[in-house]
Amino acid sequence: MSFTNKVVLITGGSSGIGAGAAILFAREAAKVAIVGRNETKLSKTVAECEKFGKKPLVIVADVTKDAKRIVDETIAAFGKIDVLINNAGISRSGCIADGKLIESYDALMDTNLRSAMNVTMLAAPHLKTTKGNIINISSVGGHKPPTSPLFTAYCVSKAALNHFTKAAAIELAPSGVRVNAISPGPVKTDIIENSDSAITWDAFKALTALGRVAEPEEIAELLLFLASDKAISITGSNYVSDNGFLLK
């Protein structure tokens, strides 16, 4: 599944799913641009990509503030964009009872939804030229009410991202641009480390039918498929990879 001469822009590329995707696309000979705020973590992703002879373009940026610069720097370096992966996301807790619902909602919608919409809008003219595709990283949280009210705003942000995926797919289809989403269940990333939640990976395992938490590479392999010509007929779809989380 070669991506030779294809340019792949990945937000949230410093760790987790984004880093896993960058490494696998580098393995398949893609030209990769990775976006993140943590230079140390980004450098680790670069080192893994370089094992396949591909040094990614590193863009140290905040997707909520620097969307235009992210796209501009990618175009300046590579001249085009073939694949956009909107992966940057955060988790914040808050509910009606604790009085933090709107605080968490504002932070989550800014990163999980608005930034994806903005980067998509700015990258769209370039993707139309290449007849490329977009993949949004959503969550099983966008498919059902939260297991705890503390995650209400997170689930709302991902449900909105799912709706945007379909709307963008309809709008961009006449230009030959495909837009899809992936909804992972629990994946071993640093999202817990970066959140204000006390939940553990063992607790997540208990919520899945298979009793396991996925590795980032598992989602990255699905990204490779959806971004490739093997998925040329797929747009507006949302692929769930959750170890049976939605079954329980």
CSV table of C-alpha atoms in Angstrom, one decimal:
chain,number,residue,atom,x,y,z
A,1,MET,CA,0.0,0.0,0.0
A,2,SER,CA,2.5,2.6,-1.2
A,3,PHE,CA,2.0,6.3,-0.6
A,4,THR,CA,5.1,7.3,-2.7
A,5,ASN,CA,5.0,11.0,-3.4
A,6,LYS,CA,1.8,11.5,-1.4
A,7,VAL,CA,1.8,14.3,1.1
A,8,VAL,CA,0.0,13.5,4.4
A,9,LEU,CA,-0.7,16.2,7.0
A,10,ILE,CA,-1.4,14.9,10.5
A,11,THR,CA,-2.5,17.1,13.4
A,12,GLY,CA,-1.8,15.8,16.8
A,13,GLY,CA,1.2,14.0,15.5
A,14,SER,CA,3.4,14.1,18.5
A,15,SER,CA,2.0,10.9,20.2
A,16,GLY,CA,-0.7,8.3,20.2
A,17,ILE,CA,-2.7,7.7,17.1
A,18,GLY,CA,-1.2,10.7,15.3
A,19,ALA,CA,2.4,9.5,15.9
A,20,GLY,CA,1.4,5.9,15.0
A,21,ALA,CA,-0.1,7.2,11.7
A,22,ALA,CA,3.0,9.3,10.9
A,23,ILE,CA,5.3,6.2,11.4
A,24,LEU,CA,3.1,3.9,9.2
A,25,PHE,CA,2.8,6.5,6.4
A,26,ALA,CA,6.5,7.0,6.5
A,27,ARG,CA,6.9,3.3,6.2
A,28,GLU,CA,4.8,3.5,3.0
A,29,ALA,CA,7.1,6.2,1.6
A,30,ALA,CA,4.7,9.2,2.2
A,31,LYS,CA,5.9,12.7,2.7
A,32,VAL,CA,4.6,13.5,6.2
A,33,ALA,CA,3.9,16.7,8.0
A,34,ILE,CA,3.2,16.4,11.7
A,35,VAL,CA,1.7,19.0,13.9
A,36,GLY,CA,1.9,19.3,17.7
A,37,ARG,CA,2.7,21.6,20.6
A,38,ASN,CA,5.3,19.4,22.4
A,39,GLU,CA,8.7,19.5,20.6
A,40,THR,CA,10.1,16.7,22.7
A,41,LYS,CA,7.4,14.3,21.8
A,42,LEU,CA,7.4,15.4,18.1
A,43,SER,CA,11.2,14.6,18.0
A,44,LYS,CA,10.4,11.0,19.1
A,45,THR,CA,7.9,10.6,16.2
A,46,VAL,CA,10.6,12.0,13.8
A,47,ALA,CA,13.1,9.5,15.0
A,48,GLU,CA,10.7,6.6,14.4
A,49,CYS,CA,9.9,7.9,10.9
A,50,GLU,CA,13.5,8.3,10.1
A,51,LYS,CA,14.0,4.5,10.5
A,52,PHE,CA,12.2,4.2,7.2
A,53,GLY,CA,14.3,6.9,5.6
A,54,LYS,CA,11.6,9.6,5.8
A,55,LYS,CA,12.1,12.7,7.9
A,56,PRO,CA,8.7,14.4,8.6
A,57,LEU,CA,8.1,18.1,8.3
A,58,VAL,CA,7.7,19.2,11.9
A,59,ILE,CA,5.2,22.1,12.6
A,60,VAL,CA,5.2,23.2,16.2
A,61,ALA,CA,1.8,24.8,16.5
A,62,ASP,CA,-1.6,24.9,18.3
A,63,VAL,CA,-4.4,23.8,16.0
A,64,THR,CA,-6.8,26.2,17.7
A,65,LYS,CA,-4.7,29.2,16.8
A,66,ASP,CA,-2.3,28.3,14.0
A,67,ALA,CA,-4.5,26.5,11.3
A,68,LYS,CA,-3.5,28.8,8.5
A,69,ARG,CA,0.2,28.6,9.3
A,70,ILE,CA,-0.1,24.8,9.5
A,71,VAL,CA,-1.5,24.5,6.0
A,72,ASP,CA,0.8,27.2,4.6
A,73,GLU,CA,4.0,25.5,5.9
A,74,THR,CA,2.9,22.2,4.5
A,75,ILE,CA,2.3,23.7,1.1
A,76,ALA,CA,5.6,25.6,1.2
A,77,ALA,CA,7.5,22.4,2.0
A,78,PHE,CA,5.8,20.0,-0.3
A,79,GLY,CA,3.7,22.0,-2.8
A,80,LYS,CA,0.5,20.0,-2.2
A,81,ILE,CA,-1.6,18.0,0.3
A,82,ASP,CA,-3.0,14.5,-0.6
A,83,VAL,CA,-4.3,13.4,2.8
A,84,LEU,CA,-5.5,15.4,5.8
A,85,ILE,CA,-5.8,13.6,9.1
A,86,ASN,CA,-7.6,15.7,11.7
A,87,ASN,CA,-6.4,13.9,14.8
A,88,ALA,CA,-5.7,16.6,17.4
A,89,GLY,CA,-8.0,16.2,20.3
A,90,ILE,CA,-8.3,16.7,24.1
A,91,SER,CA,-10.4,15.4,26.9
A,92,ARG,CA,-11.9,17.5,29.7
A,93,SER,CA,-14.4,16.6,32.3
A,94,GLY,CA,-17.3,18.6,33.5
A,95,CYS,CA,-21.0,18.2,34.0
A,96,ILE,CA,-24.2,20.0,35.0
A,97,ALA,CA,-23.9,19.2,38.7
A,98,ASP,CA,-20.3,20.3,39.2
A,99,GLY,CA,-20.8,23.6,37.3
A,100,LYS,CA,-18.0,22.9,34.8
A,101,LEU,CA,-20.1,21.8,31.8
A,102,ILE,CA,-19.7,25.0,29.8
A,103,GLU,CA,-16.0,25.4,30.7
A,104,SER,CA,-15.3,21.9,29.4
A,105,TYR,CA,-17.6,22.3,26.4
A,106,ASP,CA,-15.8,25.5,25.3
A,107,ALA,CA,-12.3,23.9,25.5
A,108,LEU,CA,-13.4,20.6,23.8
A,109,MET,CA,-15.3,22.2,21.0
A,110,ASP,CA,-12.5,24.6,20.2
A,111,THR,CA,-9.9,21.7,19.8
A,112,ASN,CA,-12.0,18.7,18.9
A,113,LEU,CA,-14.4,20.4,16.4
A,114,ARG,CA,-13.6,23.9,15.4
A,115,SER,CA,-9.9,23.2,14.7
A,116,ALA,CA,-10.8,20.3,12.5
A,117,MET,CA,-13.4,22.4,10.6
A,118,ASN,CA,-10.9,25.2,10.2
A,119,VAL,CA,-8.0,23.1,9.0
A,120,THR,CA,-10.3,21.3,6.6
A,121,MET,CA,-11.6,24.6,5.1
A,122,LEU,CA,-8.1,25.9,4.6
A,123,ALA,CA,-6.7,22.6,3.2
A,124,ALA,CA,-9.7,22.0,0.9
A,125,PRO,CA,-8.5,24.0,-2.1
A,126,HIS,CA,-5.3,21.9,-2.1
A,127,LEU,CA,-7.1,18.6,-1.6
A,128,LYS,CA,-9.4,19.5,-4.5
A,129,THR,CA,-6.4,19.9,-6.7
A,130,THR,CA,-5.0,16.4,-5.8
A,131,LYS,CA,-8.4,14.8,-5.4
A,132,GLY,CA,-7.3,13.8,-2.0
A,133,ASN,CA,-9.1,12.8,1.1
A,134,ILE,CA,-9.7,13.7,4.8
A,135,ILE,CA,-10.0,11.5,7.8
A,136,ASN,CA,-11.3,12.8,11.1
A,137,ILE,CA,-10.5,11.0,14.3
A,138,SER,CA,-13.7,10.8,16.3
A,139,SER,CA,-14.6,8.5,19.1
A,140,VAL,CA,-17.1,5.9,20.2
A,141,GLY,CA,-18.2,8.7,22.6
A,142,GLY,CA,-19.8,10.3,19.6
A,143,HIS,CA,-22.1,7.3,19.1
A,144,LYS,CA,-23.8,7.0,22.5
A,145,PRO,CA,-24.5,8.9,25.7
A,146,PRO,CA,-21.5,9.0,28.1
A,147,THR,CA,-20.9,6.3,30.7
A,148,SER,CA,-20.4,9.2,33.1
A,149,PRO,CA,-22.0,12.7,33.0
A,150,LEU,CA,-18.4,14.1,33.4
A,151,PHE,CA,-17.8,13.2,29.7
A,152,THR,CA,-20.9,14.8,28.3
A,153,ALA,CA,-19.1,17.7,26.6
A,154,TYR,CA,-16.5,15.3,25.1
A,155,CYS,CA,-19.2,13.1,23.6
A,156,VAL,CA,-21.0,16.1,22.3
A,157,SER,CA,-17.8,17.3,20.6
A,158,LYS,CA,-17.3,14.0,18.9
A,159,ALA,CA,-20.9,13.6,17.8
A,160,ALA,CA,-20.6,17.1,16.2
A,161,LEU,CA,-17.4,16.0,14.5
A,162,ASN,CA,-19.3,13.0,13.1
A,163,HIS,CA,-22.0,15.2,11.7
A,164,PHE,CA,-19.4,17.6,10.2
A,165,THR,CA,-17.7,14.6,8.5
A,166,LYS,CA,-20.9,13.7,6.6
A,167,ALA,CA,-21.6,17.4,5.7
A,168,ALA,CA,-18.0,17.8,4.4
A,169,ALA,CA,-18.3,14.6,2.5
A,170,ILE,CA,-21.4,15.8,0.7
A,171,GLU,CA,-19.9,19.2,-0.1
A,172,LEU,CA,-16.5,18.0,-1.3
A,173,ALA,CA,-17.7,14.9,-3.2
A,174,PRO,CA,-18.3,16.8,-6.5
A,175,SER,CA,-14.6,17.8,-6.4
A,176,GLY,CA,-13.5,14.2,-5.9
A,177,VAL,CA,-12.5,14.6,-2.3
A,178,ARG,CA,-13.4,11.9,0.1
A,179,VAL,CA,-14.1,12.6,3.8
A,180,ASN,CA,-14.4,9.8,6.4
A,181,ALA,CA,-14.1,9.3,10.1
A,182,ILE,CA,-12.7,6.7,12.5
A,183,SER,CA,-14.3,6.2,15.9
A,184,PRO,CA,-11.8,4.4,18.1
A,185,GLY,CA,-12.7,3.0,21.5
A,186,PRO,CA,-10.1,3.2,24.3
A,187,VAL,CA,-6.6,3.5,22.7
A,188,LYS,CA,-3.3,3.7,24.7
A,189,THR,CA,-2.4,7.3,24.1
A,190,ASP,CA,-1.5,10.1,26.5
A,191,ILE,CA,-5.1,11.5,26.5
A,192,ILE,CA,-5.6,10.3,30.1
A,193,GLU,CA,-2.2,11.8,31.1
A,194,ASN,CA,-3.3,15.1,29.5
A,195,SER,CA,-6.8,15.2,30.9
A,196,ASP,CA,-8.2,16.0,34.3
A,197,SER,CA,-10.0,12.6,34.6
A,198,ALA,CA,-9.1,9.9,37.2
A,199,ILE,CA,-10.1,7.1,34.9
A,200,THR,CA,-7.5,4.3,34.3
A,201,TRP,CA,-6.8,2.0,31.3
A,202,ASP,CA,-7.8,-1.0,33.4
A,203,ALA,CA,-11.2,0.7,33.9
A,204,PHE,CA,-11.5,1.1,30.1
A,205,LYS,CA,-10.6,-2.5,29.5
A,206,ALA,CA,-13.6,-3.6,31.6
A,207,LEU,CA,-15.8,-1.5,29.4
A,208,THR,CA,-14.9,-3.5,26.2
A,209,ALA,CA,-16.3,-6.8,25.1
A,210,LEU,CA,-12.8,-8.1,24.3
A,211,GLY,CA,-11.3,-6.8,27.5
A,212,ARG,CA,-8.5,-4.9,25.9
A,213,VAL,CA,-7.4,-1.4,25.0
A,214,ALA,CA,-6.1,-0.9,21.5
A,215,GLU,CA,-2.6,0.2,20.5
A,216,PRO,CA,-2.3,3.4,18.3
A,217,GLU,CA,-0.9,1.3,15.4
A,218,GLU,CA,-4.2,-0.6,15.1
A,219,ILE,CA,-6.0,2.7,14.3
A,220,ALA,CA,-3.1,3.8,12.1
A,221,GLU,CA,-3.5,0.7,9.9
A,222,LEU,CA,-7.2,1.6,9.4
A,223,LEU,CA,-6.1,5.1,8.5
A,224,LEU,CA,-3.8,3.7,5.8
A,225,PHE,CA,-6.6,1.8,4.3
A,226,LEU,CA,-9.1,4.7,4.2
A,227,ALA,CA,-6.5,7.1,2.8
A,228,SER,CA,-5.5,4.7,0.0
A,229,ASP,CA,-7.1,4.0,-3.4
A,230,LYS,CA,-8.4,0.7,-2.0
A,231,ALA,CA,-11.1,2.9,-0.3
A,232,ILE,CA,-11.8,4.9,-3.4
A,233,SER,CA,-15.6,4.3,-3.1
A,234,ILE,CA,-15.8,5.2,0.6
A,235,THR,CA,-16.9,8.6,1.7
A,236,GLY,CA,-19.1,9.9,4.5
A,237,SER,CA,-18.4,6.7,6.5
A,238,ASN,CA,-17.5,6.3,10.1
A,239,TYR,CA,-15.4,3.2,10.9
A,240,VAL,CA,-15.6,1.9,14.5
A,241,SER,CA,-12.6,0.1,16.0
A,242,ASP,CA,-13.4,-0.3,19.7
A,243,ASN,CA,-12.8,-3.8,20.9
A,244,GLY,CA,-16.6,-4.1,21.3
A,245,PHE,CA,-17.0,-1.0,23.5
A,246,LEU,CA,-20.3,-0.2,21.9
A,247,LEU,CA,-21.6,-3.7,22.6
A,248,LYS,CA,-21.5,-3.4,26.3
